[in-house]
Amino acid sequence: MATVVFDRVTKRFGRVRALDELSVTIREGSILGLLGPNGSGKSTMLKLIAGLYRPDSGTVTIDGMQPSTKTKAMVAYLPEIDYLYGWMTVRQILDYVSAFYKDWDAARCRELVKFMGLNPEATVSRLSKGMRARLKIVVAMSRSAPLIVLDEPLSGIDPPSRLRVLQAIVSEFREDSQTVIMSTHDVADSENLFSDVLFLKAGKVALMGEAERLREERGKSIRDLFEEVYA
Amino acid sequence: MKLKLDQHSPIYLQIIDEFKRQIARGDLRPGDRIPSQRELAMMVQVNPNTVQRAYREMELMGITETLRGQGTFITQDPERLAAIRREMASRALVGFVQEMHALGYGRDEMIEMVRGTWDELFAAQAAPAQPGAPPQHAAQSQRSGTEGGESRGDGRV
């Protein structure tokens, strides 16, 4: 399990404040939907958690620790970009990646490959975009990491692949030992997955809460709230 | 299980309602096994904690019973099942009467129209319905589904 805390975090890129004095606590055992249009600061937040960026001011902590090699071992991070070597086969990628992580679960990985309908002998560069997205999810979910960070795992992929990705997250998520943070600008497909949602707007929190409570209190879907917040 | 979640009310309540609806319609019979929490969460891509909450509430309401290591089953308690059916009927009725009232129809006119529409829709079907009798398939299921024919023990929802 892992609790992630942002305390007055600011991150600038040139003149742009990607995150602006952001303070949030992400509770352990949750599946947090990190929502917002492009440029709202979602990826920046995730990269800070993954330890790829440092804040200009404020602190990010994971179970009280600032991102370091130690926390990196706790975080399974799926970047938005295509980072897998195209010339490798699916099997080679998985063998290669598995060597980096002590928490790699080979049995779970085999099951996921099957569930995703991936051919282990296929060359990565020949895979469709949807299949590459499935492979990335296999890489992230085959680890027993307490914190899983997924940057736009549904972005630009075909509906069947979307469904498989969502199902894989549901089936592999261990609510008693894991926290999942997933960014998306596609709320309709994924809102049922989230226990909590965080709406980011220009690097600040526009709205945050438990998904079911928000539905109950406002009589609106998360998708409707999304449209309201960003209208 | 096909779930049409409209997402404007809490998902766990909609899951419970869907089970109640299927029980009331006889699609789910007493003693039927329902999917495990994880299976349902995967089928409808819903947070496992949300499904867990729905299952916990259904258990508390006496709609389901969980047998350790065997799964979750629809209750065999006939009173409980009848109450679910009454509740679903009363909800449908309230909705209908309110809508008709809003359209300006009075009590007797409404009743008359219900008779007319009933005949239009079901006149072809032979036997006149006995008041209060459940539909055919539901009636069978209440005799605990021991007679031959289809078996519904596959946990299908």
Short mmCIF file of C-alpha atoms in Angstrom, two decimals:
data_model
loop_
_atom_site.label_atom_id
_atom_site.label_comp_id
_atom_site.label_asym_id
_atom_site.label_seq_id
_atom_site.Cartn_x
_atom_site.Cartn_y
_atom_site.Cartn_z
CA MET A 1 0.00 0.00 0.00
CA ALA A 2 1.08 3.50 -0.58
CA THR A 3 -0.20 6.92 0.30
CA VAL A 4 0.89 9.74 -1.99
CA VAL A 5 0.98 13.29 -0.70
CA PHE A 6 1.54 16.47 -2.69
CA ASP A 7 2.23 19.42 -0.43
CA ARG A 8 2.10 22.83 -2.14
CA VAL A 9 3.89 21.50 -5.20
CA THR A 10 4.81 23.85 -7.99
CA LYS A 11 6.45 22.71 -11.21
CA ARG A 12 7.29 25.21 -13.93
CA PHE A 13 8.27 24.70 -17.55
CA GLY A 14 9.65 28.05 -18.64
CA ARG A 15 6.89 30.48 -17.85
CA VAL A 16 4.17 27.90 -17.61
CA ARG A 17 3.17 26.61 -14.19
CA ALA A 18 2.25 23.01 -14.96
CA LEU A 19 1.43 22.53 -11.28
CA ASP A 20 0.56 25.48 -9.12
CA GLU A 21 0.85 25.08 -5.33
CA LEU A 22 -0.90 21.74 -5.62
CA SER A 23 -1.83 19.96 -2.38
CA VAL A 24 -3.56 16.58 -2.48
CA THR A 25 -3.53 13.29 -0.56
CA ILE A 26 -4.17 10.11 -2.49
CA ARG A 27 -5.44 7.46 -0.12
CA GLU A 28 -4.07 3.96 -0.24
CA GLY A 29 -6.24 1.24 -1.71
CA SER A 30 -7.93 3.67 -4.07
CA ILE A 31 -8.12 3.74 -7.83
CA LEU A 32 -7.78 7.42 -8.53
CA GLY A 33 -8.93 8.86 -11.83
CA LEU A 34 -6.73 11.83 -12.63
CA LEU A 35 -8.89 13.84 -14.96
CA GLY A 36 -8.46 16.95 -17.03
CA PRO A 37 -7.93 18.18 -20.55
CA ASN A 38 -4.51 18.24 -22.18
CA GLY A 39 -2.15 20.61 -20.45
CA SER A 40 -3.91 20.53 -17.08
CA GLY A 41 -0.90 18.97 -15.36
CA LYS A 42 -1.83 15.27 -15.27
CA SER A 43 1.37 13.88 -16.78
CA THR A 44 3.49 16.24 -14.71
CA MET A 45 1.88 14.94 -11.53
CA LEU A 46 2.52 11.35 -12.56
CA LYS A 47 6.12 12.01 -13.52
CA LEU A 48 6.73 13.63 -10.13
CA ILE A 49 5.39 10.50 -8.45
CA ALA A 50 7.55 8.31 -10.67
CA GLY A 51 10.58 10.41 -9.71
CA LEU A 52 11.22 11.59 -13.27
CA TYR A 53 10.73 15.25 -12.35
CA ARG A 54 11.56 17.21 -9.23
CA PRO A 55 9.26 19.89 -7.90
CA ASP A 56 10.43 23.51 -8.09
CA SER A 57 8.90 24.01 -4.68
CA GLY A 58 6.83 21.96 -2.26
CA THR A 59 7.22 18.23 -1.66
CA VAL A 60 5.92 14.97 -3.08
CA THR A 61 6.06 11.98 -0.76
CA ILE A 62 5.18 8.32 -1.12
CA ASP A 63 4.62 6.76 2.29
CA GLY A 64 6.53 9.69 3.71
CA MET A 65 9.54 9.26 1.41
CA GLN A 66 10.56 11.65 -1.34
CA PRO A 67 10.90 9.96 -4.76
CA SER A 68 14.22 8.11 -4.91
CA THR A 69 15.56 4.76 -6.04
CA LYS A 70 13.77 3.26 -3.07
CA THR A 71 10.37 4.63 -4.05
CA LYS A 72 11.01 3.78 -7.71
CA ALA A 73 11.02 0.14 -6.70
CA MET A 74 7.51 0.71 -5.29
CA VAL A 75 6.08 2.39 -8.37
CA ALA A 76 5.02 0.65 -11.57
CA TYR A 77 4.87 3.53 -14.03
CA LEU A 78 3.31 3.30 -17.46
CA PRO A 79 4.35 6.32 -19.51
CA GLU A 80 2.13 7.72 -22.21
CA ILE A 81 4.82 7.44 -24.88
CA ASP A 82 5.78 4.28 -26.73
CA TYR A 83 8.90 3.30 -24.85
CA LEU A 84 9.20 -0.36 -25.83
CA TYR A 85 11.88 -1.36 -28.33
CA GLY A 86 10.21 -2.00 -31.66
CA TRP A 87 12.70 -4.59 -32.87
CA MET A 88 12.06 -6.96 -29.95
CA THR A 89 9.36 -9.58 -29.81
CA VAL A 90 6.69 -9.50 -27.10
CA ARG A 91 8.49 -12.33 -25.29
CA GLN A 92 11.86 -10.56 -25.49
CA ILE A 93 10.37 -7.34 -24.14
CA LEU A 94 8.84 -9.14 -21.18
CA ASP A 95 12.05 -11.07 -20.44
CA TYR A 96 14.04 -7.87 -20.69
CA VAL A 97 11.74 -5.83 -18.47
CA SER A 98 11.28 -8.57 -15.89
CA ALA A 99 15.00 -8.48 -15.11
CA PHE A 100 14.65 -4.94 -13.73
CA TYR A 101 12.08 -5.70 -11.09
CA LYS A 102 12.24 -7.81 -7.98
CA ASP A 103 8.44 -7.78 -7.73
CA TRP A 104 7.91 -9.22 -11.23
CA ASP A 105 5.30 -11.99 -11.18
CA ALA A 106 6.07 -14.32 -14.11
CA ALA A 107 2.92 -16.42 -13.69
CA ARG A 108 0.69 -13.38 -13.67
CA CYS A 109 2.53 -12.04 -16.71
CA ARG A 110 1.85 -15.24 -18.67
CA GLU A 111 -1.83 -15.07 -17.77
CA LEU A 112 -2.08 -11.45 -18.78
CA VAL A 113 -0.39 -12.09 -22.13
CA LYS A 114 -2.98 -14.77 -22.79
CA PHE A 115 -5.87 -12.63 -21.59
CA MET A 116 -4.74 -9.76 -23.80
CA GLY A 117 -4.56 -12.00 -26.84
CA LEU A 118 -0.92 -11.08 -27.44
CA ASN A 119 1.25 -13.34 -29.55
CA PRO A 120 4.57 -13.76 -27.66
CA GLU A 121 6.47 -14.17 -30.93
CA ALA A 122 5.12 -11.01 -32.58
CA THR A 123 7.55 -8.18 -33.22
CA VAL A 124 6.58 -5.06 -31.28
CA SER A 125 6.93 -2.68 -34.24
CA ARG A 126 4.43 -4.79 -36.16
CA LEU A 127 1.78 -4.61 -33.42
CA SER A 128 -1.24 -2.34 -33.84
CA LYS A 129 -1.55 0.63 -31.52
CA GLY A 130 -4.17 -1.21 -29.50
CA MET A 131 -1.93 -4.25 -29.11
CA ARG A 132 1.00 -2.09 -28.03
CA ALA A 133 -1.26 -0.47 -25.41
CA ARG A 134 -2.18 -3.96 -24.18
CA LEU A 135 1.49 -4.90 -23.96
CA LYS A 136 2.25 -1.78 -21.91
CA ILE A 137 -0.50 -2.72 -19.46
CA VAL A 138 0.95 -6.23 -19.17
CA VAL A 139 4.31 -4.71 -18.28
CA ALA A 140 2.79 -2.44 -15.61
CA MET A 141 0.39 -4.98 -14.10
CA SER A 142 2.83 -7.90 -13.97
CA ARG A 143 4.58 -6.25 -11.07
CA SER A 144 3.28 -6.55 -7.54
CA ALA A 145 4.06 -2.91 -6.96
CA PRO A 146 2.15 -1.13 -4.20
CA LEU A 147 1.68 1.90 -6.43
CA ILE A 148 0.63 1.66 -10.06
CA VAL A 149 0.78 4.83 -12.12
CA LEU A 150 -0.82 4.75 -15.56
CA ASP A 151 -0.53 7.74 -17.87
CA GLU A 152 -3.35 7.72 -20.44
CA PRO A 153 -3.49 3.94 -20.89
CA LEU A 154 -6.67 4.24 -22.99
CA SER A 155 -5.59 7.06 -25.24
CA GLY A 156 -6.13 6.55 -28.95
CA ILE A 157 -6.79 2.81 -28.94
CA ASP A 158 -9.58 0.69 -30.41
CA PRO A 159 -12.66 -0.14 -28.26
CA PRO A 160 -11.87 -3.86 -27.83
CA SER A 161 -8.38 -2.98 -26.58
CA ARG A 162 -9.85 -0.40 -24.23
CA LEU A 163 -12.16 -3.01 -22.79
CA ARG A 164 -9.27 -5.45 -22.28
CA VAL A 165 -7.12 -2.79 -20.62
CA LEU A 166 -9.92 -1.85 -18.22
CA GLN A 167 -10.63 -5.49 -17.43
CA ALA A 168 -6.97 -6.19 -16.79
CA ILE A 169 -6.82 -3.32 -14.31
CA VAL A 170 -9.93 -4.58 -12.50
CA SER A 171 -8.74 -8.17 -12.42
CA GLU A 172 -5.20 -7.47 -11.25
CA PHE A 173 -5.94 -4.65 -8.82
CA ARG A 174 -5.41 -5.78 -5.23
CA GLU A 175 -7.44 -3.39 -3.12
CA ASP A 176 -5.80 -4.51 0.10
CA SER A 177 -2.26 -3.92 -1.10
CA GLN A 178 -2.27 -1.54 -4.06
CA THR A 179 -3.06 2.01 -5.05
CA VAL A 180 -3.68 2.87 -8.69
CA ILE A 181 -3.43 6.35 -10.19
CA MET A 182 -4.60 6.63 -13.76
CA SER A 183 -4.82 9.72 -15.91
CA THR A 184 -7.31 10.03 -18.73
CA HIS A 185 -9.26 12.62 -20.64
CA ASP A 186 -11.74 9.94 -21.61
CA VAL A 187 -14.04 9.79 -18.61
CA ALA A 188 -17.01 7.97 -20.11
CA ASP A 189 -15.27 4.63 -20.52
CA SER A 190 -13.42 4.57 -17.27
CA GLU A 191 -15.48 6.34 -14.62
CA ASN A 192 -16.88 3.16 -13.08
CA LEU A 193 -13.36 2.01 -12.39
CA PHE A 194 -12.49 4.90 -10.10
CA SER A 195 -13.05 4.95 -6.37
CA ASP A 196 -11.85 8.57 -6.31
CA VAL A 197 -11.51 11.28 -8.90
CA LEU A 198 -9.30 14.35 -9.08
CA PHE A 199 -10.12 17.06 -11.60
CA LEU A 200 -7.08 19.14 -12.47
CA LYS A 201 -7.41 22.56 -13.98
CA ALA A 202 -4.36 24.65 -14.88
CA GLY A 203 -2.25 22.83 -12.32
CA LYS A 204 -4.71 23.20 -9.45
CA VAL A 205 -7.39 20.96 -7.97
CA ALA A 206 -10.77 21.89 -9.44
CA LEU A 207 -12.62 19.10 -7.65
CA MET A 208 -11.66 15.96 -5.75
CA GLY A 209 -13.71 13.29 -4.02
CA GLU A 210 -15.04 9.78 -3.84
CA ALA A 211 -16.79 8.91 -7.09
CA GLU A 212 -19.84 7.27 -5.51
CA ARG A 213 -20.29 10.12 -3.06
CA LEU A 214 -20.11 12.72 -5.83
CA ARG A 215 -22.77 10.83 -7.79
CA GLU A 216 -24.95 10.62 -4.71
CA GLU A 217 -24.56 14.23 -3.60
CA ARG A 218 -24.85 15.83 -7.01
CA GLY A 219 -27.04 13.34 -8.86
CA LYS A 220 -24.60 13.51 -11.74
CA SER A 221 -22.20 11.18 -13.45
CA ILE A 222 -18.49 11.89 -13.25
CA ARG A 223 -18.66 12.55 -16.95
CA ASP A 224 -21.30 15.27 -16.42
CA LEU A 225 -19.23 16.78 -13.64
CA PHE A 226 -16.24 16.73 -15.96
CA GLU A 227 -18.14 18.72 -18.55
CA GLU A 228 -19.29 21.13 -15.85
CA VAL A 229 -15.82 21.69 -14.45
CA TYR A 230 -14.24 22.30 -17.84
CA ALA A 231 -17.11 24.17 -19.47
CA MET B 1 -24.63 -9.88 -16.76
CA LYS B 2 -25.42 -6.87 -18.89
CA LEU B 3 -25.51 -3.77 -16.79
CA LYS B 4 -26.69 -0.51 -18.18
CA LEU B 5 -25.22 1.89 -15.70
CA ASP B 6 -26.49 5.40 -16.12
CA GLN B 7 -23.88 6.67 -13.64
CA HIS B 8 -26.10 9.46 -12.33
CA SER B 9 -26.71 7.56 -9.13
CA PRO B 10 -24.23 5.50 -7.13
CA ILE B 11 -23.06 2.45 -9.06
CA TYR B 12 -23.47 0.08 -6.10
CA LEU B 13 -27.19 0.93 -5.88
CA GLN B 14 -27.61 0.27 -9.58
CA ILE B 15 -25.94 -3.11 -9.23
CA ILE B 16 -28.35 -4.02 -6.42
CA ASP B 17 -31.32 -2.82 -8.48
CA GLU B 18 -30.25 -4.89 -11.44
CA PHE B 19 -30.17 -8.04 -9.30
CA LYS B 20 -33.57 -7.20 -7.84
CA ARG B 21 -34.99 -6.64 -11.31
CA GLN B 22 -33.68 -9.96 -12.55
CA ILE B 23 -35.09 -11.74 -9.51
CA ALA B 24 -38.47 -10.06 -9.92
CA ARG B 25 -38.59 -11.02 -13.59
CA GLY B 26 -37.60 -14.58 -12.86
CA ASP B 27 -34.36 -14.33 -14.84
CA LEU B 28 -32.58 -15.20 -11.62
CA ARG B 29 -34.12 -17.98 -9.56
CA PRO B 30 -33.93 -18.85 -5.90
CA GLY B 31 -30.68 -20.67 -5.22
CA ASP B 32 -28.98 -19.50 -8.43
CA ARG B 33 -25.31 -18.76 -8.05
CA ILE B 34 -24.38 -15.23 -9.03
CA PRO B 35 -20.93 -14.21 -10.29
CA SER B 36 -18.15 -13.74 -7.78
CA GLN B 37 -17.36 -10.15 -6.93
CA ARG B 38 -14.22 -10.20 -9.04
CA GLU B 39 -16.06 -11.75 -11.99
CA LEU B 40 -18.77 -9.12 -11.89
CA ALA B 41 -16.24 -6.32 -11.50
CA MET B 42 -14.50 -7.55 -14.64
CA MET B 43 -17.71 -8.06 -16.59
CA VAL B 44 -18.86 -4.51 -16.05
CA GLN B 45 -15.43 -2.89 -15.47
CA VAL B 46 -16.40 -1.51 -12.10
CA ASN B 47 -14.15 -0.86 -9.14
CA PRO B 48 -13.95 -4.08 -7.06
CA ASN B 49 -14.72 -2.09 -3.90
CA THR B 50 -17.98 -0.87 -5.44
CA VAL B 51 -19.03 -4.42 -6.23
CA GLN B 52 -18.02 -5.50 -2.75
CA ARG B 53 -20.27 -2.84 -1.28
CA ALA B 54 -23.22 -3.93 -3.44
CA TYR B 55 -22.75 -7.57 -2.42
CA ARG B 56 -22.45 -6.66 1.24
CA GLU B 57 -25.70 -4.68 1.13
CA MET B 58 -27.52 -7.46 -0.73
CA GLU B 59 -26.43 -9.89 1.92
CA LEU B 60 -27.69 -7.55 4.67
CA MET B 61 -31.00 -7.13 2.83
CA GLY B 62 -31.38 -10.90 2.68
CA ILE B 63 -31.34 -10.96 -1.12
CA THR B 64 -28.30 -13.21 -1.28
CA GLU B 65 -26.46 -15.70 0.87
CA THR B 66 -22.77 -16.41 0.68
CA LEU B 67 -21.53 -19.90 1.40
CA ARG B 68 -17.89 -20.03 2.29
CA GLY B 69 -15.85 -21.38 -0.56
CA GLN B 70 -18.90 -22.01 -2.73
CA GLY B 71 -20.03 -18.60 -3.83
CA THR B 72 -22.95 -16.25 -3.52
CA PHE B 73 -26.49 -17.44 -4.14
CA ILE B 74 -29.94 -15.90 -4.51
CA THR B 75 -31.94 -16.47 -1.35
CA GLN B 76 -34.50 -19.28 -1.24
CA ASP B 77 -36.66 -17.38 1.22
CA PRO B 78 -40.04 -17.01 -0.56
CA GLU B 79 -41.15 -14.06 1.55
CA ARG B 80 -37.97 -12.14 0.75
CA LEU B 81 -38.40 -12.86 -2.96
CA ALA B 82 -42.04 -11.81 -2.94
CA ALA B 83 -41.10 -8.60 -1.17
CA ILE B 84 -38.51 -7.81 -3.86
CA ARG B 85 -41.12 -8.38 -6.55
CA ARG B 86 -43.62 -6.14 -4.75
CA GLU B 87 -41.01 -3.45 -4.34
CA MET B 88 -40.11 -3.47 -8.03
CA ALA B 89 -43.79 -3.40 -9.00
CA SER B 90 -44.55 -0.57 -6.67
CA ARG B 91 -41.63 1.43 -8.02
CA ALA B 92 -42.81 0.92 -11.59
CA LEU B 93 -46.34 1.89 -10.58
CA VAL B 94 -45.37 5.05 -8.79
CA GLY B 95 -43.34 6.12 -11.80
CA PHE B 96 -46.22 5.35 -14.16
CA VAL B 97 -48.91 7.07 -12.09
CA GLN B 98 -46.77 10.15 -11.55
CA GLU B 99 -46.02 10.42 -15.24
CA MET B 100 -49.68 10.01 -16.22
CA HIS B 101 -50.73 12.48 -13.56
CA ALA B 102 -48.24 14.98 -14.93
CA LEU B 103 -49.83 14.46 -18.36
CA GLY B 104 -53.17 15.42 -16.86
CA TYR B 105 -54.91 12.04 -16.58
CA GLY B 106 -57.21 11.32 -13.65
CA ARG B 107 -57.57 8.11 -11.69
CA ASP B 108 -60.47 6.46 -13.50
CA GLU B 109 -59.31 7.52 -16.92
CA MET B 110 -55.91 6.03 -16.15
CA ILE B 111 -57.40 2.72 -15.03
CA GLU B 112 -59.52 2.60 -18.17
CA MET B 113 -56.48 3.21 -20.33
CA VAL B 114 -54.50 0.51 -18.54
CA ARG B 115 -57.29 -1.97 -19.31
CA GLY B 116 -57.33 -0.93 -22.95
CA THR B 117 -53.59 -1.14 -23.38
CA TRP B 118 -53.46 -4.47 -21.59
CA ASP B 119 -55.98 -5.91 -24.02
CA GLU B 120 -54.16 -4.45 -27.00
CA LEU B 121 -50.87 -5.93 -25.91
CA PHE B 122 -51.95 -9.25 -24.47
CA ALA B 123 -55.40 -9.97 -25.94
CA ALA B 124 -53.93 -12.69 -28.13
CA GLN B 125 -52.78 -14.61 -25.09
CA ALA B 126 -55.47 -17.01 -24.00
CA ALA B 127 -56.00 -17.23 -20.25
CA PRO B 128 -57.16 -14.15 -18.39
CA ALA B 129 -54.52 -13.22 -15.85
CA GLN B 130 -55.33 -13.84 -12.23
CA PRO B 131 -54.76 -10.78 -10.18
CA GLY B 132 -51.54 -11.04 -8.25
CA ALA B 133 -50.23 -14.05 -10.12
CA PRO B 134 -46.60 -13.81 -11.09
CA PRO B 135 -45.68 -14.27 -14.74
CA GLN B 136 -45.38 -17.86 -15.92
CA HIS B 137 -41.63 -18.24 -15.66
CA ALA B 138 -41.48 -16.60 -12.27
CA ALA B 139 -44.24 -18.89 -11.03
CA GLN B 140 -42.23 -21.91 -12.07
CA SER B 141 -39.12 -20.67 -10.41
CA GLN B 142 -40.94 -20.28 -7.15
CA ARG B 143 -41.61 -23.97 -7.18
CA SER B 144 -37.85 -24.05 -6.67
CA GLY B 145 -37.11 -25.02 -10.26
CA THR B 146 -37.17 -28.75 -9.63
CA GLU B 147 -39.26 -29.58 -12.69
CA GLY B 148 -37.41 -30.50 -15.86
CA GLY B 149 -36.44 -28.23 -18.69
CA GLU B 150 -33.76 -25.62 -18.72
CA SER B 151 -31.32 -25.43 -15.89
CA ARG B 152 -30.20 -22.03 -14.79
CA GLY B 153 -27.50 -23.04 -12.41
CA ASP B 154 -24.79 -21.61 -14.59
CA GLY B 155 -24.51 -18.41 -12.66
CA ARG B 156 -25.64 -16.46 -15.67
CA VAL B 157 -27.00 -13.06 -14.78
#
